[in-house]
mmCIF file of C-alpha atoms and ligand atoms in Angstrom:
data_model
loop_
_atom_site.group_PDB
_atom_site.id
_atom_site.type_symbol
_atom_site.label_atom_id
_atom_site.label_comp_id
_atom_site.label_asym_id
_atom_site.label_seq_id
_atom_site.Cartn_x
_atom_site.Cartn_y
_atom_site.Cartn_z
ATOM 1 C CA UNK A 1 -15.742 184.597 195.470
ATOM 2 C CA UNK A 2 -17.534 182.742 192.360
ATOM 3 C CA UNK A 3 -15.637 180.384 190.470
ATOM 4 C CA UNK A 4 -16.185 179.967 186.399
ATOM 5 C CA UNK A 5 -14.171 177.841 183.585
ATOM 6 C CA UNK A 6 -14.221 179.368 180.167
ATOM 7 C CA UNK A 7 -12.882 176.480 177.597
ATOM 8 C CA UNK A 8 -12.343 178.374 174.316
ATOM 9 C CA UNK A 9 -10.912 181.650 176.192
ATOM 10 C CA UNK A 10 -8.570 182.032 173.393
ATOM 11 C CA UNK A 11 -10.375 184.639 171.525
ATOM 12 C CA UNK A 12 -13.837 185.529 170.106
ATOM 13 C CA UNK A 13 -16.769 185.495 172.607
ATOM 14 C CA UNK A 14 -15.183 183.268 175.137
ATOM 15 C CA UNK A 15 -12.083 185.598 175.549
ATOM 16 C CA UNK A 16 -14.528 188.697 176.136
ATOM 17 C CA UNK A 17 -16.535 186.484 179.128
ATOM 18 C CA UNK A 18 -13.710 185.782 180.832
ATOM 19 C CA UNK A 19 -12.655 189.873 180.869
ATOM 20 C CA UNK A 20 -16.552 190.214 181.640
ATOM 21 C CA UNK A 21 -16.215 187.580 184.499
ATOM 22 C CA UNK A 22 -13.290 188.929 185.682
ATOM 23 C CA UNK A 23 -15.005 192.391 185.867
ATOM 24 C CA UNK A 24 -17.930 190.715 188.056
ATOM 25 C CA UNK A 25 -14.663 189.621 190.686
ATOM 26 C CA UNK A 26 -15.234 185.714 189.190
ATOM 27 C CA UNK A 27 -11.834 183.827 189.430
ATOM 28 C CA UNK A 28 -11.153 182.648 186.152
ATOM 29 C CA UNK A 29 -10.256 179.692 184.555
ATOM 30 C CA UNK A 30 -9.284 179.466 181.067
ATOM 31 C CA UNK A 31 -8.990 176.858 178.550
ATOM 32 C CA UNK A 32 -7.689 177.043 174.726
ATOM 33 C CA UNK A 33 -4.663 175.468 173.080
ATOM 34 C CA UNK A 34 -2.907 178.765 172.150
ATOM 35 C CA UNK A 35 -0.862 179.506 175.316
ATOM 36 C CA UNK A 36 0.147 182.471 174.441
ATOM 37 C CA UNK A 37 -2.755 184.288 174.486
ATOM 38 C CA UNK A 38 -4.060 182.554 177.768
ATOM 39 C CA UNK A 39 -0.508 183.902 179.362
ATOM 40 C CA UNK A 40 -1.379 187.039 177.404
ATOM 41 C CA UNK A 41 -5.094 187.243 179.438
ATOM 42 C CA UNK A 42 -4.042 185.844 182.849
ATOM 43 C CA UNK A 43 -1.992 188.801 183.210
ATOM 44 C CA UNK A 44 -4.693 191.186 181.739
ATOM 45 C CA UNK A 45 -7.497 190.191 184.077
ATOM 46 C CA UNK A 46 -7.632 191.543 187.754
ATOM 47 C CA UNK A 47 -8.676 188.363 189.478
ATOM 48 C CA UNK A 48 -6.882 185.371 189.942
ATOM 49 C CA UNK A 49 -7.018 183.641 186.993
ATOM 50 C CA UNK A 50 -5.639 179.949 185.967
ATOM 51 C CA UNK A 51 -5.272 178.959 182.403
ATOM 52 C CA UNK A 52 -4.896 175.492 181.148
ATOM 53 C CA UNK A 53 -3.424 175.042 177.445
ATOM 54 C CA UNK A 54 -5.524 171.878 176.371
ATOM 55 C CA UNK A 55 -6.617 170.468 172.562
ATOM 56 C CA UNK A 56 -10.517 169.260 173.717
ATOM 57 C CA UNK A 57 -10.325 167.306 170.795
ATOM 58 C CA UNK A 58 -8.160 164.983 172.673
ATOM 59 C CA UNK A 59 -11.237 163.214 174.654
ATOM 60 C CA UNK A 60 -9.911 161.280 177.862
ATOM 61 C CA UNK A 61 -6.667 163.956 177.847
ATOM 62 C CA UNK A 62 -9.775 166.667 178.326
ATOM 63 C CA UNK A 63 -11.499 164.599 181.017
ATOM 64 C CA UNK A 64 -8.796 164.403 183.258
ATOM 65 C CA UNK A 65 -7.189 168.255 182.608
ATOM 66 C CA UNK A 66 -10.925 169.731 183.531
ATOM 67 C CA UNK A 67 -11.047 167.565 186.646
ATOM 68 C CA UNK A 68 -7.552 168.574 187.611
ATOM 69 C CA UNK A 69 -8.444 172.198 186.958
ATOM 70 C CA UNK A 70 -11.285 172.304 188.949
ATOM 71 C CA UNK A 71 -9.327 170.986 192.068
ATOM 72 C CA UNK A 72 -6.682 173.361 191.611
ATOM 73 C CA UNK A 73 -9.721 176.216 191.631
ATOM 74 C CA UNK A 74 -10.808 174.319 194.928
ATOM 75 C CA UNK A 75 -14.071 174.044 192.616
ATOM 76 C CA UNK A 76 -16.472 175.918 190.212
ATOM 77 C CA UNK A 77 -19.991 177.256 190.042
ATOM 78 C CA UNK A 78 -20.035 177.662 186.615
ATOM 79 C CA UNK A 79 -18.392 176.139 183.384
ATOM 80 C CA UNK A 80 -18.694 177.591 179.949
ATOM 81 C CA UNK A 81 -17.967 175.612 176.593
ATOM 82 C CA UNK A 82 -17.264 178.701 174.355
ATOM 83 C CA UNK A 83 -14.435 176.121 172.395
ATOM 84 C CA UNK A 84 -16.296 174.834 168.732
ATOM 85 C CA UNK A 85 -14.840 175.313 164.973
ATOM 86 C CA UNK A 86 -16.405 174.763 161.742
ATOM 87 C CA UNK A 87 -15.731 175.209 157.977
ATOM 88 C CA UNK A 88 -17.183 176.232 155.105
ATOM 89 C CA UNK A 89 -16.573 172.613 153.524
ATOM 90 C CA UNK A 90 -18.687 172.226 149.736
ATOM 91 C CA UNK A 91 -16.354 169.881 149.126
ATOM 92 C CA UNK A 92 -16.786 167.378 152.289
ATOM 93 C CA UNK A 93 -13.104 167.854 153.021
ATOM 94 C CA UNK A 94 -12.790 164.601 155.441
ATOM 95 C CA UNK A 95 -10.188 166.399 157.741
ATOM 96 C CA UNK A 96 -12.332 169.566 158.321
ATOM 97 C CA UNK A 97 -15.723 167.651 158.776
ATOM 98 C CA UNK A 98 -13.737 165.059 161.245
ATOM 99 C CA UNK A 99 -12.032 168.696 163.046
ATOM 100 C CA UNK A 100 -15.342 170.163 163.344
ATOM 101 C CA UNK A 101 -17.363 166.668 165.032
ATOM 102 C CA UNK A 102 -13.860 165.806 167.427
ATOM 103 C CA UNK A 103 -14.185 169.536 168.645
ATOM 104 C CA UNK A 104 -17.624 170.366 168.804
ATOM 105 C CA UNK A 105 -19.077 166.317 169.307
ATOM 106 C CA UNK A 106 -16.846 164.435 170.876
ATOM 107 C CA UNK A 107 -14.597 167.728 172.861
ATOM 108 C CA UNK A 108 -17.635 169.277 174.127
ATOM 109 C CA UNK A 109 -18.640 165.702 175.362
ATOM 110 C CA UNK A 110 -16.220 165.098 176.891
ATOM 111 C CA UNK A 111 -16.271 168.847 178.776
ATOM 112 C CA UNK A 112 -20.153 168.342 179.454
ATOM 113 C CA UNK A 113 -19.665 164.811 181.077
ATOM 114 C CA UNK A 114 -16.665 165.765 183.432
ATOM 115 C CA UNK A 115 -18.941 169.531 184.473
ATOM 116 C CA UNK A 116 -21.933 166.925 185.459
ATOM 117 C CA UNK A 117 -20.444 164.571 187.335
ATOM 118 C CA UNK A 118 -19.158 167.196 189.503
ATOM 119 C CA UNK A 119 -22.066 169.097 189.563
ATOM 120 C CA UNK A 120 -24.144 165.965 190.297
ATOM 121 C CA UNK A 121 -21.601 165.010 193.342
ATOM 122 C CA UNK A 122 -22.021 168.748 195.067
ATOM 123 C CA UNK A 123 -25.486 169.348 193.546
ATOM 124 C CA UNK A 124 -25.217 172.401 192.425
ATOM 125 C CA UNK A 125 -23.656 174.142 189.511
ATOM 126 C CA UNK A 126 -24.445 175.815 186.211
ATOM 127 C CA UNK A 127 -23.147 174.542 182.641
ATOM 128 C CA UNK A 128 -23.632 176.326 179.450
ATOM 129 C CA UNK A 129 -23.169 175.563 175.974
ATOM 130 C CA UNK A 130 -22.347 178.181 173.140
ATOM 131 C CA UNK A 131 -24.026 176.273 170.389
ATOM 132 C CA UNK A 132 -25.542 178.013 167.516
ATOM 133 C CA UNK A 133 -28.498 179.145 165.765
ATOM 134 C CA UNK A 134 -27.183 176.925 162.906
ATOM 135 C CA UNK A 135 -28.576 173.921 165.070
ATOM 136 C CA UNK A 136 -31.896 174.650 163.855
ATOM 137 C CA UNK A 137 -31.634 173.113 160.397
ATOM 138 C CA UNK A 138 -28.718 171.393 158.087
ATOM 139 C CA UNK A 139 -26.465 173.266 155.498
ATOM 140 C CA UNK A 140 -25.021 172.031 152.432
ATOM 141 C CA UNK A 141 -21.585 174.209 152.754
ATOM 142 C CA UNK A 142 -21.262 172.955 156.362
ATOM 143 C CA UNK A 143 -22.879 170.032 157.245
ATOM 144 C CA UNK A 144 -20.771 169.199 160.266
ATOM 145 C CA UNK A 145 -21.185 172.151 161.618
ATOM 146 C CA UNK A 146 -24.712 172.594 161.759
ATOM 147 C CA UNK A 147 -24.965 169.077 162.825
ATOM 148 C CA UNK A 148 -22.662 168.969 165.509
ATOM 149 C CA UNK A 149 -24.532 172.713 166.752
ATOM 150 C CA UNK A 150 -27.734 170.398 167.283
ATOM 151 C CA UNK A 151 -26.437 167.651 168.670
ATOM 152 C CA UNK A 152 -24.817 170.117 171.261
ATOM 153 C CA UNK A 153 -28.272 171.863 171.566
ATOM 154 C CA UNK A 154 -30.198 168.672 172.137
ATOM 155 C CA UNK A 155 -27.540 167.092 174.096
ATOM 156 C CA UNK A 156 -27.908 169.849 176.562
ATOM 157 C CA UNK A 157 -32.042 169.724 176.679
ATOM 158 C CA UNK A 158 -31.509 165.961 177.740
ATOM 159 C CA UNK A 159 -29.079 166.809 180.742
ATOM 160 C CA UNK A 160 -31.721 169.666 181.749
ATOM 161 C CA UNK A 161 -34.382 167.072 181.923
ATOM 162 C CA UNK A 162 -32.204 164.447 183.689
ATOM 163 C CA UNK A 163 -31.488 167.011 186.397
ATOM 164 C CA UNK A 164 -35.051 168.037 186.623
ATOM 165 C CA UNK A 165 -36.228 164.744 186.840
ATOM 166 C CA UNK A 166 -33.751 163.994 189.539
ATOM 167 C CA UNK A 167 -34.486 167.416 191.237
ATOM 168 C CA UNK A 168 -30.688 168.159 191.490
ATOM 169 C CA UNK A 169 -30.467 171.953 191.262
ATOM 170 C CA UNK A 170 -28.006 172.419 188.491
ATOM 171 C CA UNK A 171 -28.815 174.618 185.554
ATOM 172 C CA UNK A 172 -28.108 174.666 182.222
ATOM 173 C CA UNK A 173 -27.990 177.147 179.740
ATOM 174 C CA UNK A 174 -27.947 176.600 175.612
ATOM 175 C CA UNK A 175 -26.960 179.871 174.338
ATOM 176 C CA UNK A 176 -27.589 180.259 170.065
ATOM 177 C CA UNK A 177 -25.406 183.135 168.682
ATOM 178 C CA UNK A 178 -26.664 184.035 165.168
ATOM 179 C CA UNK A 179 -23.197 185.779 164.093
ATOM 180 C CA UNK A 180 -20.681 187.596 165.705
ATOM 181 C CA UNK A 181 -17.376 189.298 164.640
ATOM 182 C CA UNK A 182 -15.176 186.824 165.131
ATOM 183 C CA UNK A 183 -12.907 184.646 163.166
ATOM 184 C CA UNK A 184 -16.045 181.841 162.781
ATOM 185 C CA UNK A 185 -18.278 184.491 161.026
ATOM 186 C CA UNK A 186 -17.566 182.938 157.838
ATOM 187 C CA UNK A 187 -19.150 183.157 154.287
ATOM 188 C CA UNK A 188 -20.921 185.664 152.105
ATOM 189 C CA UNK A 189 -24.020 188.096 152.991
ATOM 190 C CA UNK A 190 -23.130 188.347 156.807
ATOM 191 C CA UNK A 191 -26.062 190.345 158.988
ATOM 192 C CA UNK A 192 -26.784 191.347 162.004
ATOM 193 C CA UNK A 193 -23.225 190.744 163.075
ATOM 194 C CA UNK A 194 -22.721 191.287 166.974
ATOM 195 C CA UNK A 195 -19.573 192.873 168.276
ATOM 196 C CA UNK A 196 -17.649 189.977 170.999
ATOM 197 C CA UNK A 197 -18.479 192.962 173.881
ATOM 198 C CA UNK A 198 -22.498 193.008 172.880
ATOM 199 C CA UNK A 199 -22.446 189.211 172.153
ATOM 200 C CA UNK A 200 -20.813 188.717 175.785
ATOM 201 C CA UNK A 201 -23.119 190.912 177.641
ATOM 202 C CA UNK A 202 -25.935 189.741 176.561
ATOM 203 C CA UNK A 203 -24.389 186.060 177.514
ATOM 204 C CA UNK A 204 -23.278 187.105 180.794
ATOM 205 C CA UNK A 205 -27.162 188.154 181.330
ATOM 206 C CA UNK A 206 -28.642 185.519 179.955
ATOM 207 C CA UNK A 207 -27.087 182.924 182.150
ATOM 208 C CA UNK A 208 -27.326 185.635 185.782
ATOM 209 C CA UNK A 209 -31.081 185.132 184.439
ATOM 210 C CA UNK A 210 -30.545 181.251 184.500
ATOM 211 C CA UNK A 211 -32.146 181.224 181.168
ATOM 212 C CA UNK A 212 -32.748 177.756 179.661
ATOM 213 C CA UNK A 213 -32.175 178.821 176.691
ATOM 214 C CA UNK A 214 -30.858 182.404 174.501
ATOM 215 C CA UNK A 215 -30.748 184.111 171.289
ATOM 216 C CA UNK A 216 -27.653 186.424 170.609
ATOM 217 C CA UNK A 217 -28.515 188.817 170.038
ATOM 218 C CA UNK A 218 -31.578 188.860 171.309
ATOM 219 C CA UNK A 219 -33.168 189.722 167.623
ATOM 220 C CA UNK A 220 -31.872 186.498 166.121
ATOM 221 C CA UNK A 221 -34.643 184.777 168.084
ATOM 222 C CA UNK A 222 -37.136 185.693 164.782
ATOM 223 C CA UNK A 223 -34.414 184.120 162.750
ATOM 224 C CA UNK A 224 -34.565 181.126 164.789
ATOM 225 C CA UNK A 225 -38.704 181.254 164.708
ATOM 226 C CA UNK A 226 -38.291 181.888 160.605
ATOM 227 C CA UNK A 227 -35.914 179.031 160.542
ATOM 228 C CA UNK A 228 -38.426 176.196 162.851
ATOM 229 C CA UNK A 229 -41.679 176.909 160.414
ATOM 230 C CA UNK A 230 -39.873 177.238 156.873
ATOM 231 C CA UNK A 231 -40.837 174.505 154.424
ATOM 232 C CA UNK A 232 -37.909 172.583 153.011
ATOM 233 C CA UNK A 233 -39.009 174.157 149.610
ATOM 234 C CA UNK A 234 -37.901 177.970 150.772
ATOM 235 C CA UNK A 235 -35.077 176.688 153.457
ATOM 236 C CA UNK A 236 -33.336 175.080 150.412
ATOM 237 C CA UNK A 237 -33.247 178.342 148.148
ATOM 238 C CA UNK A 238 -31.348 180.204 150.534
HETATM 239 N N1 LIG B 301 -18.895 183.908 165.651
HETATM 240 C C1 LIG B 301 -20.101 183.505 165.274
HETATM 241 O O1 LIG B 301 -20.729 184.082 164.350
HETATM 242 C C2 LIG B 301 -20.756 182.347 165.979
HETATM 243 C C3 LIG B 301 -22.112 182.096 165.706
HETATM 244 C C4 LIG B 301 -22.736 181.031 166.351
HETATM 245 C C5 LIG B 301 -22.041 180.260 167.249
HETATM 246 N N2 LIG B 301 -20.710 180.520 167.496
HETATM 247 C C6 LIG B 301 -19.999 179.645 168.429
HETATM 248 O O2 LIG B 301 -19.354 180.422 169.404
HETATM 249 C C7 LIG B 301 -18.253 179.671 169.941
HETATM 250 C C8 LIG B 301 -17.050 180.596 170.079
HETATM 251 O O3 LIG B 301 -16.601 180.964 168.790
HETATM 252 P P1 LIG B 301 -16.091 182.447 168.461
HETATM 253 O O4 LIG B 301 -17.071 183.046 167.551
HETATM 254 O O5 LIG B 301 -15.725 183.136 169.694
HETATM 255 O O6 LIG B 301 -14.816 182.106 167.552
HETATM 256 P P2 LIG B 301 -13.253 182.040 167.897
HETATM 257 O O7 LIG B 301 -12.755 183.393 168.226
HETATM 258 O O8 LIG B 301 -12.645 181.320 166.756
HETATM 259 O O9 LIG B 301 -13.182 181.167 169.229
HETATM 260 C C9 LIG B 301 -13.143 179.781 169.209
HETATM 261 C C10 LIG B 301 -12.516 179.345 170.507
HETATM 262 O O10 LIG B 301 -12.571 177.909 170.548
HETATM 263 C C11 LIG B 301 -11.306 177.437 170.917
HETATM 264 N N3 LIG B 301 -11.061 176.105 170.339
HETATM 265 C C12 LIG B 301 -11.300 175.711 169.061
HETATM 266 N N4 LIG B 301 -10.898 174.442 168.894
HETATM 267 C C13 LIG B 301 -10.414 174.026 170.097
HETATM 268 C C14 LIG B 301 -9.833 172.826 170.554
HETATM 269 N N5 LIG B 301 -9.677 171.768 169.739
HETATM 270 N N6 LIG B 301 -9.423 172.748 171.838
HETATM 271 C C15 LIG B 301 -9.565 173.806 172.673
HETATM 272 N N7 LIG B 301 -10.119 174.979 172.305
HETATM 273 C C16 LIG B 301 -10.521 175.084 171.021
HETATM 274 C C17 LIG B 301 -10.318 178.452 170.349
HETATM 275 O O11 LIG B 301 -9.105 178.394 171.065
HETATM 276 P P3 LIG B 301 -7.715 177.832 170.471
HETATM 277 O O12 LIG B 301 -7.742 177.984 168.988
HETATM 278 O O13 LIG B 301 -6.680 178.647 171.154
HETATM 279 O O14 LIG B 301 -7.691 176.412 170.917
HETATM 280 C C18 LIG B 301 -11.060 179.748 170.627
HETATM 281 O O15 LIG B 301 -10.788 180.198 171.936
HETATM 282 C C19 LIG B 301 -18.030 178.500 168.988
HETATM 283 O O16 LIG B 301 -18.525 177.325 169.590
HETATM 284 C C20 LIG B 301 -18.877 178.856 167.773
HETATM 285 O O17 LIG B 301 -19.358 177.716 167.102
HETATM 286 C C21 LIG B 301 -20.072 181.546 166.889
#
């Protein structure tokens, strides 16, 4: 039976893998800090399941819980950093641009660095990253955000080259939602807003296909291509 970790299981599109794992016979383990809900899917999903109430902001606290969760799995073939936040922050609100960079910087990190070093040691493994198409370019209502999407984005191209170059056989996977319908669809003018269920399917696919790389959905992907040629004099207006 494979083995995944889903950190961010809570709700939104990491909450609908795990049901999707689950219904693909994965064991599951999940990650979030409300318990609650983790209790609430353990005993939804028909596999055996583990959950693991953790605050990834916490950096060394998250090294050592994913280590200790991946021994009591007896170890994992894939792990899945679904866990990020960001605000809609015009005013540079310090606490919600130092939330977003401890969660989505330093959290997913710290996740990242724990998921290689294992993977490294049994040379093999797959790690994916739900950054965002908002890596692509800053904002000015959400600077953190769209900052701490690249750095996840580019963080993850360097770890697929290290591997590559090292021919260890691990893959990873940078998957760029435009939006979905969750609570981190935020702001006016939302489009092309994916349901969780589409969003998830067309994750679970994209990383069976060992993709390097995915727009969800798959139609953001002229977004993205709109975003990487527009001159600073257009980007700006939006
Ligand atoms: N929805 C969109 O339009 C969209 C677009 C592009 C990218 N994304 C990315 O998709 C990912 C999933 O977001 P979502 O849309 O599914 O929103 P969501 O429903 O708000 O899910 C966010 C998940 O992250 C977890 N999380 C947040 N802070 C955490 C922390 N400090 N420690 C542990 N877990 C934490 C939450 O769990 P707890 O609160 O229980 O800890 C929750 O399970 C995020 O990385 C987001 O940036 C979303």
């Amino acid at each position: 039976m494979k083995k995944v970790i889903i950190i961010g299981a809570t709700s939104g599109i990491g909450k609908e893998l795990a049901r999707l794992y689950s219904l693909n016979k994965y064991e599951v383990g999940l990650v979030g800090r409300r318990s609650e809900l983790l209790e609430a899917l353990v005993s939804e999903l028909q596999t055996k399941s583990y959950k693991l109430t953790l605050d990834i902001q916490e950096a060394e606290n998250t090294i050592n819980s994913i280590e200790k969760l991946i021994q009591d799995m007896h170890g994992v073939d894939l792990i899945i950093i679904s866990a990020g936040t960001g605000h809609l922050n015009d005013d540079l609100d310090w606490s919600k641009e130092k939330e977003t960079i401890d969660t989505n910087v330093l959290g997913f990190s710290a996740i990242a660095n724990i998921a290689m070093r294992y993977f490294i040691k049994k040379r093999a493994g797959h790690l994916v990253g739900i950054s965002s198409i908002a890596s692509i370019r800053g904002s000015s209502i959400a600077p953190a955000y769209n900052a701490s999407k690249a750095f996840m984005s580019n963080y993850l191209e360097g770890l697929r080259i290290k591997t590559s170059k090292k021919h260890i056989p691990i893959i990873i996977t940078d998957i760029q939602p435009g939006l979905v319908d969750t609570a981190m669809a935020k702001g006016d003018g939302l489009f092309w807003v994916a349901p969780p269920k589409k969003a998830a399917k067309q994750i679970y696919k994209a990383i069976k296909n060992k993709k390097k790389k995915a727009y969800i959905t798959k139609r953001w992907a002229i977004i993205a291509s709109l975003l990487k040629i527009m001159p600073d004099c257009i980007y700006k207006k939006l």
